[in-house]
Amino acid sequence: MAEQNGAAEKEQISQSYWSLVWWKFKKSKTAVIGGIVVIAFYLFCGLLAEFVAPYTLQQQTEYLEARPQPIVFKNKEGNFSLRPAVYGLDEEIDMATRKRTYVVNKENIYPLRLFVRAEPYKLFGLIPMKIHFFGVNPDNSDAHVFLFGTDRLGRDIFSRIIYGGRLSLLVGLIGQALTLILGLSLGVISGYYGGSVDILVQRLTEFVTAFPREPLFMALAAAIPPKWSPIAVYFMLTLILAFVQWGGLARQVRSLILSLREQEYVLAATSFGASDSRIMFRHLMPGTMSHVIVILTLMIPSMILSETALSWLGLGLRPPLTSWGVLLQEVGSVRAIRFAPWLLIPVPFVLLAILSFNMLGDGLRDALDPYGGR
Amino acid sequence: MVEQRSDNIILDVRGLKKYFPIRSGFFRQVTGHVKAVDDVSFYVREGETLGLVGESGCGKTTASRTVMRLYDPTGGDAFFKTEKFSASGEPEMVNLFELDKEQMKVIRRDISMIFQDPVNSLNPRMSVFDIVAEPMVIHGMGAGPETEETVISLLERVGLRPEHIRRYPHEFSGGQRQRIGLARALSLHPKLIFCDEPVSALDVSIQAQTLNLMQDLQSDFDLAYLFVAHDLSVVQHISDRVAVMYVGKIAEMAESNELYNNPLHPYTEALMTAVPKPDPKYQSERVIMQGDVADPSNPPPGCYFHPRCKYAKDICSQQEPEFRELRPDHFVACHRAEELDLRGV
Amino acid sequence: MEPLVEVKNLNVEFDVRDGIVHAVDGVSFTVHRGRTLGVIGESGCGKSITAKTIMQMVPKPGEITSGEVLFHYRDKYDPEGDIEVINITNLDPDGRRIRKIRGGEIGMIFQEPMSSLTPVYTSGTLIGEALHLHRLVPKTVGEEMAQNIKEYRHVTDEEAREISIEMLRKVGIPKPEQRVDSYAHQLSGGQRQRVMIAIALSCRPAMLIADEPTTALDVSIEAQILDLMADLQETVDMAIMFITHDLGVIAEVADEIVVMYMGKQVETADATELYYNPLHPYTRALLKSIPQIGKRSTQRLASIKGMVPDPFNLPSGCVFHPRCPEYMPGKCDRIVPKWTEVEEGHYARCLLYEEV
């Protein structure tokens, strides 16, 4: 959302203003790194998940709860090579616990290859393709690569994290789009008209924001009929998240509008007979855009976290839909942590995504505010 | 001022009042009023400049904005000469305060405004083209490529270059921004422009340019100006007639030279002698006004000026003076106007 | 006339993203004890920076690249003492010495009286703060002895309050006993400026720098403040450096006038001489471009053509040449004019008065 807004505004606003913003933004190293990571997440998880992941989402292998394979730089003969490879895994039954485990078999070395042919998929849901970004020799049916191990059903966790990121990150975007529509329009109307409209909107936002967030989420999420399709549940969930979020944005937009509407250019427009909607949308709203972008960027992490938390509690997304929260739901027991700690690998991804959003948002705030064109 | 003035008057404001409520307490109930403009009457002739001077907070800006219906008037009438609503096509006086929103929008083509702050009065996120063309767009006259030609010719008329059309306000200096504001004000071919302190934020050398430009535009387009300012020398330079305001009321109104040479109100005298003269040899014999401007929410009884007036008598603190035409075209609100012999500049 | 502050060939540069701005370029003048020097110029001409340099308060990223500011220091509690010449540009901007001079020897008042008074303190506290820093009172050992001992101590809180009330009375604030406990927002614009003056004068500075002190005020209040400053100057024998863009105000207050344009000093002369015999075309144009009250004519104002140039991209030669009515092609755009004494005590920077 943030990127889209930025691009849309760029066209109507002076190049020199945006070049100043860009110059200030570039000066902050953390913001640039955050921005790159965020873009990478949306690119690799959002758009190209099928291509990046070596396996498809539900593809099951015979390796159940296999540990992550270490990456080594050896060729098939065991000599050093720049091409990374993984050792094969051999199944073993631990006699003490009667549990199946996997040990690394250093005899089998599967070199990793780029652009291998594997399971067919449709890129962007349209283009049928077979090429995956990386993988092992597809002709050898024994060869496998599980960078982060597998789950109980033998599904590759790395692939599932990539796919899960798509839904988790998309919650942020779709949810923020709804927040934007609700918060911005109500904020502008409330700030511009003032009086009883303002009081009404203010009380409404206070009402919504006064609820303790997590119980409200849970109540609303629990109210979703179980018969609904997972997709419907997903959209309902984003709607709920947006519904809880918009109040904060509306308030900040309102206070911005209150100061902007005192500017003489608003008076000037009124004196030429401009209509209320023209003043609100042509004169006042563009002035809030830079702040809105920042607020939205800084709000996305809490949305992602809420989705993750709800799904982890089993109130959010349900399989077969896969998000980071759903992945973490599988680690809901001590047993899983004891015997398959690699199932927790989604956590660092959640942390990284949230950290990057915050770094990007902070950088944007510094770059856009105070408004440099004055 | 009761009879209808017919001699080429374009704007005739009578008994204009604008009170702002003071709210306080938990329920925000109205506990008083700031009488920003209180029973003000003035008129502007076609093609002339009426200067409206006074110290800050005297209500001069509020008066012009209320006539423009940017604020809702508390009372009074404002007659504007227009042919827009007449069946015969002949211009007639229309009371602006009785028009509805749509009718007022039609009038807004004939009256436009320029503002004091050249930074704030232009939307920083709109290009010069968008700013100047906006009034035309609002009135449905801004379609097609000829708009750009119109904007360019307007820019050239105010001394800007055609290539400025794609730039943004912050790329211009204060004087140039004021020119953009002028181009915008002219875009609908108005008959009357309300100028709210148009040069007070500008540097001395730019002030002169802008004033000259405004005079040129006035004669070219036969414009009338209502020139609101606090700088007495600027107002004298540009105005045909001048009205002096003090705490929401007009103290004196007369033809410019008449007012500056033969003031009838003690406030006018004090104000004019207070202006520093650009002449080191000039020994000022100024009438220093003691104290501060009266509070418009709690004005003194009688004449609002009496606590600062050195000529004040008992009557001044008891009775409010009437705004009357003492000499032809010379109005004053002072009990002692006939007997006092005041100095001009 | 006794010199108090001598500014010699002062240069201040600002190194910003778009390049280097020469904010003050070779400015020289002398402020004499008990006299008023007026500095006039349009916005951005460097007049405020010059004033701040005298206080060693150049805002970042500005830097004094050359020149000196000589302050002729005399202990005000020892009028017979020797005069020590201090070069202010050599002092550490955060050091003890300069902090003694700021406020104690050189006071300053600003244009915007609302923002220059801290809103959370009463006027009494603000004056008291300055008094505690800079004002000394004789140690009372005995009436006669005090005169001989010449020992001083800092004021106590009660004394500070008394002096504050006295100062407020002096600057013409009604009911000073009550006003001493007022906050900035309870005072009117004129009263705030009076409090500013009271703060600046409470420590008996040898010089007062007034940076556009009346610009934000109404004419009637402006007249009051100008009168007040003239009265105070007579009673306390203080030099004033008066910075403004208003040619009327400066004519009224100044004994000597410095005209600045784009960081350069273009003309300096006695006030009457400058107004009646302006030498530099910029000064002439400026004087002609202001409408004069009481002299209404139907004529147009003589305006200066063009705009103030971009400080990053100054014109070659004389910086005023693109706007100058007496531009000499081939000369003014090539040769940088020198600071010349054209008539006695009347300096200008213009090629009209140079043999080239």
Tab-separated table of N, CA and C in Angstrom, chain B residues 189-286:
chain	number	residue	atom	x	y	z
B	189	HIS	N	-12.271	37.238	-14.446
B	189	HIS	CA	-12.596	38.613	-14.822
B	189	HIS	C	-13.513	39.276	-13.796
B	190	PRO	N	-13.058	39.410	-12.571
B	190	PRO	CA	-13.922	39.989	-11.539
B	190	PRO	C	-14.054	41.505	-11.732
B	191	LYS	N	-15.049	42.054	-11.030
B	191	LYS	CA	-15.198	43.508	-11.035
B	191	LYS	C	-14.636	44.111	-9.766
B	192	LEU	N	-14.549	43.262	-8.731
B	192	LEU	CA	-14.120	43.756	-7.425
B	192	LEU	C	-13.168	42.732	-6.831
B	193	ILE	N	-12.047	43.210	-6.293
B	193	ILE	CA	-11.116	42.290	-5.636
B	193	ILE	C	-10.925	42.742	-4.196
B	194	PHE	N	-11.086	41.809	-3.286
B	194	PHE	CA	-10.787	42.077	-1.886
B	194	PHE	C	-9.321	41.742	-1.659
B	195	CYS	N	-8.536	42.734	-1.289
B	195	CYS	CA	-7.110	42.504	-1.096
B	195	CYS	C	-6.835	42.562	0.398
B	196	ASP	N	-6.433	41.428	0.959
B	196	ASP	CA	-6.213	41.360	2.400
B	196	ASP	C	-4.716	41.462	2.683
B	197	GLU	N	-4.246	42.638	3.039
B	197	GLU	CA	-2.828	42.886	3.341
B	197	GLU	C	-1.929	42.311	2.244
B	198	PRO	N	-2.153	42.655	0.988
B	198	PRO	CA	-1.429	41.943	-0.076
B	198	PRO	C	0.069	42.212	-0.104
B	199	VAL	N	0.536	43.309	0.460
B	199	VAL	CA	1.973	43.576	0.342
B	199	VAL	C	2.693	43.566	1.678
B	200	SER	N	1.970	43.307	2.780
B	200	SER	CA	2.648	43.500	4.062
B	200	SER	C	3.679	42.422	4.356
B	201	ALA	N	3.606	41.287	3.668
B	201	ALA	CA	4.613	40.255	3.907
B	201	ALA	C	5.784	40.356	2.932
B	202	LEU	N	5.781	41.389	2.098
B	202	LEU	CA	6.802	41.466	1.054
B	202	LEU	C	7.901	42.461	1.423
B	203	ASP	N	9.074	42.269	0.830
B	203	ASP	CA	10.178	43.196	1.034
B	203	ASP	C	9.877	44.539	0.391
B	204	VAL	N	10.578	45.571	0.876
B	204	VAL	CA	10.296	46.926	0.412
B	204	VAL	C	10.355	47.033	-1.112
B	205	SER	N	11.431	46.497	-1.711
B	205	SER	CA	11.582	46.689	-3.156
B	205	SER	C	10.524	45.911	-3.921
B	206	ILE	N	10.041	44.816	-3.358
B	206	ILE	CA	9.026	44.004	-4.023
B	206	ILE	C	7.639	44.628	-3.822
B	207	GLN	N	7.458	45.270	-2.658
B	207	GLN	CA	6.199	45.958	-2.377
B	207	GLN	C	5.854	46.943	-3.485
B	208	ALA	N	6.832	47.758	-3.854
B	208	ALA	CA	6.595	48.789	-4.864
B	208	ALA	C	6.185	48.159	-6.193
B	209	GLN	N	6.900	47.096	-6.591
B	209	GLN	CA	6.539	46.393	-7.833
B	209	GLN	C	5.096	45.919	-7.800
B	210	THR	N	4.742	45.293	-6.679
B	210	THR	CA	3.412	44.703	-6.583
B	210	THR	C	2.326	45.784	-6.593
B	211	LEU	N	2.576	46.873	-5.865
B	211	LEU	CA	1.596	47.955	-5.851
B	211	LEU	C	1.422	48.546	-7.256
B	212	ASN	N	2.534	48.732	-7.956
B	212	ASN	CA	2.444	49.250	-9.325
B	212	ASN	C	1.639	48.311	-10.212
B	213	LEU	N	1.931	47.012	-10.073
B	213	LEU	CA	1.212	46.020	-10.873
B	213	LEU	C	-0.280	46.092	-10.584
B	214	MET	N	-0.615	46.212	-9.312
B	214	MET	CA	-2.036	46.250	-8.953
B	214	MET	C	-2.707	47.482	-9.547
B	215	GLN	N	-1.993	48.594	-9.562
B	215	GLN	CA	-2.577	49.800	-10.156
B	215	GLN	C	-2.762	49.644	-11.662
B	216	ASP	N	-1.766	49.030	-12.313
B	216	ASP	CA	-1.890	48.787	-13.750
B	216	ASP	C	-3.092	47.908	-14.059
B	217	LEU	N	-3.218	46.836	-13.286
B	217	LEU	CA	-4.320	45.906	-13.513
B	217	LEU	C	-5.650	46.616	-13.292
B	218	GLN	N	-5.683	47.493	-12.301
B	218	GLN	CA	-6.923	48.205	-12.013
B	218	GLN	C	-7.369	49.035	-13.211
B	219	SER	N	-6.414	49.747	-13.809
B	219	SER	CA	-6.840	50.581	-14.932
B	219	SER	C	-7.114	49.736	-16.175
B	220	ASP	N	-6.382	48.637	-16.343
B	220	ASP	CA	-6.617	47.801	-17.522
B	220	ASP	C	-7.978	47.105	-17.486
B	221	PHE	N	-8.303	46.576	-16.327
B	221	PHE	CA	-9.521	45.770	-16.244
B	221	PHE	C	-10.669	46.497	-15.564
B	222	ASP	N	-10.475	47.765	-15.246
B	222	ASP	CA	-11.502	48.555	-14.577
B	222	ASP	C	-11.978	47.866	-13.291
B	223	LEU	N	-11.011	47.527	-12.448
B	223	LEU	CA	-11.306	46.799	-11.228
B	223	LEU	C	-11.573	47.766	-10.081
B	224	ALA	N	-12.385	47.321	-9.150
B	224	ALA	CA	-12.498	48.022	-7.876
B	224	ALA	C	-11.767	47.185	-6.836
B	225	TYR	N	-11.046	47.864	-5.934
B	225	TYR	CA	-10.339	47.151	-4.883
B	225	TYR	C	-10.904	47.533	-3.523
B	226	LEU	N	-11.061	46.535	-2.679
B	226	LEU	CA	-11.204	46.829	-1.254
B	226	LEU	C	-9.874	46.425	-0.647
B	227	PHE	N	-9.074	47.420	-0.269
B	227	PHE	CA	-7.682	47.186	0.091
B	227	PHE	C	-7.547	47.230	1.608
B	228	VAL	N	-7.431	46.050	2.204
B	228	VAL	CA	-7.334	45.963	3.657
B	228	VAL	C	-5.864	45.936	4.047
B	229	ALA	N	-5.425	46.868	4.905
B	229	ALA	CA	-4.016	46.887	5.289
B	229	ALA	C	-3.841	47.644	6.589
B	230	HIS	N	-2.677	47.470	7.188
B	230	HIS	CA	-2.399	48.246	8.394
B	230	HIS	C	-1.400	49.354	8.121
B	231	ASP	N	-0.756	49.300	6.942
B	231	ASP	CA	0.285	50.274	6.633
B	231	ASP	C	-0.352	51.520	6.025
B	232	LEU	N	-0.318	52.612	6.801
B	232	LEU	CA	-1.038	53.812	6.370
B	232	LEU	C	-0.438	54.436	5.117
B	233	SER	N	0.871	54.356	4.961
B	233	SER	CA	1.450	54.999	3.783
B	233	SER	C	1.120	54.217	2.521
B	234	VAL	N	1.102	52.892	2.622
B	234	VAL	CA	0.729	52.080	1.463
B	234	VAL	C	-0.731	52.343	1.099
B	235	VAL	N	-1.589	52.380	2.112
B	235	VAL	CA	-3.013	52.597	1.859
B	235	VAL	C	-3.242	53.956	1.217
B	236	GLN	N	-2.538	54.956	1.725
B	236	GLN	CA	-2.712	56.280	1.142
B	236	GLN	C	-2.282	56.281	-0.317
B	237	HIS	N	-1.197	55.562	-0.588
B	237	HIS	CA	-0.692	55.560	-1.951
B	237	HIS	C	-1.688	54.962	-2.932
B	238	ILE	N	-2.347	53.892	-2.538
B	238	ILE	CA	-3.140	53.160	-3.526
B	238	ILE	C	-4.618	53.518	-3.485
B	239	SER	N	-5.095	54.125	-2.391
B	239	SER	CA	-6.539	54.260	-2.219
B	239	SER	C	-7.068	55.595	-2.719
B	240	ASP	N	-8.293	55.539	-3.278
B	240	ASP	CA	-9.015	56.763	-3.589
B	240	ASP	C	-9.727	57.276	-2.350
B	241	ARG	N	-10.306	56.336	-1.623
B	241	ARG	CA	-10.930	56.696	-0.359
B	241	ARG	C	-10.435	55.732	0.710
B	242	VAL	N	-10.485	56.166	1.966
B	242	VAL	CA	-9.960	55.359	3.055
B	242	VAL	C	-10.975	55.310	4.195
B	243	ALA	N	-11.151	54.126	4.758
B	243	ALA	CA	-11.962	53.978	5.960
B	243	ALA	C	-11.053	53.499	7.080
B	244	VAL	N	-11.146	54.145	8.248
B	244	VAL	CA	-10.310	53.778	9.386
B	244	VAL	C	-11.168	53.006	10.379
B	245	MET	N	-10.723	51.824	10.744
B	245	MET	CA	-11.504	51.011	11.682
B	245	MET	C	-10.835	50.967	13.043
B	246	TYR	N	-11.660	50.935	14.086
B	246	TYR	CA	-11.144	50.755	15.434
B	246	TYR	C	-12.111	49.874	16.215
B	247	VAL	N	-11.640	48.738	16.691
B	247	VAL	CA	-12.416	47.784	17.476
B	247	VAL	C	-13.800	47.516	16.869
B	248	GLY	N	-13.793	47.018	15.646
B	248	GLY	CA	-15.044	46.570	15.043
B	248	GLY	C	-15.921	47.662	14.465
B	249	LYS	N	-15.503	48.904	14.582
B	249	LYS	CA	-16.332	49.988	14.041
B	249	LYS	C	-15.496	50.863	13.128
B	250	ILE	N	-16.178	51.537	12.206
B	250	ILE	CA	-15.459	52.494	11.375
B	250	ILE	C	-15.455	53.837	12.097
B	251	ALA	N	-14.253	54.368	12.307
B	251	ALA	CA	-14.146	55.642	12.998
B	251	ALA	C	-14.328	56.790	12.020
B	252	GLU	N	-13.771	56.614	10.835
B	252	GLU	CA	-13.810	57.715	9.885
B	252	GLU	C	-13.656	57.156	8.480
B	253	MET	N	-14.348	57.796	7.540
B	253	MET	CA	-14.209	57.371	6.148
B	253	MET	C	-14.275	58.612	5.278
B	254	ALA	N	-13.296	58.774	4.413
B	254	ALA	CA	-13.286	59.958	3.569
B	254	ALA	C	-12.412	59.731	2.364
B	255	GLU	N	-12.424	60.705	1.477
B	255	GLU	CA	-11.535	60.679	0.328
B	255	GLU	C	-10.104	60.740	0.869
B	256	SER	N	-9.190	60.081	0.188
B	256	SER	CA	-7.863	59.842	0.750
B	256	SER	C	-7.143	61.108	1.217
B	257	ASN	N	-6.987	62.097	0.318
B	257	ASN	CA	-6.259	63.302	0.716
B	257	ASN	C	-6.973	64.047	1.828
B	258	GLU	N	-8.298	64.079	1.730
B	258	GLU	CA	-9.113	64.727	2.752
B	258	GLU	C	-8.842	64.097	4.121
B	259	LEU	N	-8.832	62.769	4.145
B	259	LEU	CA	-8.655	62.076	5.420
B	259	LEU	C	-7.260	62.316	5.993
B	260	TYR	N	-6.260	62.279	5.129
B	260	TYR	CA	-4.895	62.410	5.641
B	260	TYR	C	-4.568	63.855	6.001
B	261	ASN	N	-5.212	64.812	5.307
B	261	ASN	CA	-4.892	66.211	5.594
B	261	ASN	C	-5.817	66.824	6.630
B	262	ASN	N	-7.088	66.454	6.592
B	262	ASN	CA	-8.040	67.030	7.535
B	262	ASN	C	-8.781	65.936	8.286
B	263	PRO	N	-8.081	65.188	9.124
B	263	PRO	CA	-8.798	64.136	9.837
B	263	PRO	C	-9.802	64.735	10.816
B	264	LEU	N	-10.899	64.039	11.025
B	264	LEU	CA	-11.913	64.518	11.942
B	264	LEU	C	-11.973	63.682	13.211
B	265	HIS	N	-11.360	62.505	13.186
B	265	HIS	CA	-11.434	61.629	14.343
B	265	HIS	C	-10.075	61.602	15.049
B	266	PRO	N	-10.059	61.730	16.370
B	266	PRO	CA	-8.771	61.738	17.093
B	266	PRO	C	-7.950	60.480	16.858
B	267	TYR	N	-8.636	59.344	16.622
B	267	TYR	CA	-7.887	58.115	16.381
B	267	TYR	C	-7.111	58.220	15.077
B	268	THR	N	-7.754	58.765	14.059
B	268	THR	CA	-7.072	58.935	12.778
B	268	THR	C	-5.840	59.814	12.948
B	269	GLU	N	-6.022	60.878	13.706
B	269	GLU	CA	-4.891	61.780	13.930
B	269	GLU	C	-3.738	61.040	14.604
B	270	ALA	N	-4.066	60.329	15.675
B	270	ALA	CA	-3.017	59.641	16.428
B	270	ALA	C	-2.330	58.587	15.563
B	271	LEU	N	-3.143	57.859	14.789
B	271	LEU	CA	-2.602	56.807	13.946
B	271	LEU	C	-1.624	57.392	12.928
B	272	MET	N	-2.016	58.528	12.349
B	272	MET	CA	-1.177	59.082	11.285
B	272	MET	C	0.083	59.724	11.810
B	273	THR	N	-0.009	60.336	12.973
B	273	THR	CA	1.223	60.923	13.502
B	273	THR	C	2.161	59.849	14.029
B	274	ALA	N	1.614	58.668	14.306
B	274	ALA	CA	2.460	57.596	14.844
B	274	ALA	C	3.347	56.968	13.783
B	275	VAL	N	2.987	57.140	12.518
B	275	VAL	CA	3.772	56.487	11.463
B	275	VAL	C	5.154	57.140	11.372
B	276	PRO	N	6.233	56.358	11.508
B	276	PRO	CA	7.566	56.956	11.406
B	276	PRO	C	7.823	57.473	9.996
B	277	LYS	N	8.339	58.681	9.905
B	277	LYS	CA	8.588	59.268	8.582
B	277	LYS	C	10.003	58.938	8.122
B	278	PRO	N	10.162	58.601	6.873
B	278	PRO	CA	11.515	58.305	6.389
B	278	PRO	C	12.314	59.585	6.169
B	279	ASP	N	12.512	60.354	7.206
B	279	ASP	CA	13.225	61.616	7.097
B	279	ASP	C	13.861	61.894	8.448
B	280	PRO	N	15.177	61.749	8.544
B	280	PRO	CA	15.832	61.901	9.854
B	280	PRO	C	15.675	63.297	10.433
B	281	LYS	N	15.443	64.305	9.591
B	281	LYS	CA	15.349	65.675	10.108
B	281	LYS	C	13.973	65.975	10.674
B	282	TYR	N	13.024	65.107	10.349
B	282	TYR	CA	11.657	65.364	10.776
B	282	TYR	C	11.551	65.188	12.282
B	283	GLN	N	11.123	66.224	12.952
B	283	GLN	CA	10.932	66.128	14.395
B	283	GLN	C	9.489	65.719	14.647
B	284	SER	N	9.332	64.511	15.119
B	284	SER	CA	7.964	64.026	15.237
B	284	SER	C	7.277	64.676	16.428
B	285	GLU	N	6.065	65.149	16.190
B	285	GLU	CA	5.234	65.645	17.284
B	285	GLU	C	4.064	64.707	17.365
B	286	ARG	N	4.371	63.479	17.679
B	286	ARG	CA	3.311	62.509	17.570
B	286	ARG	C	2.410	62.537	18.789
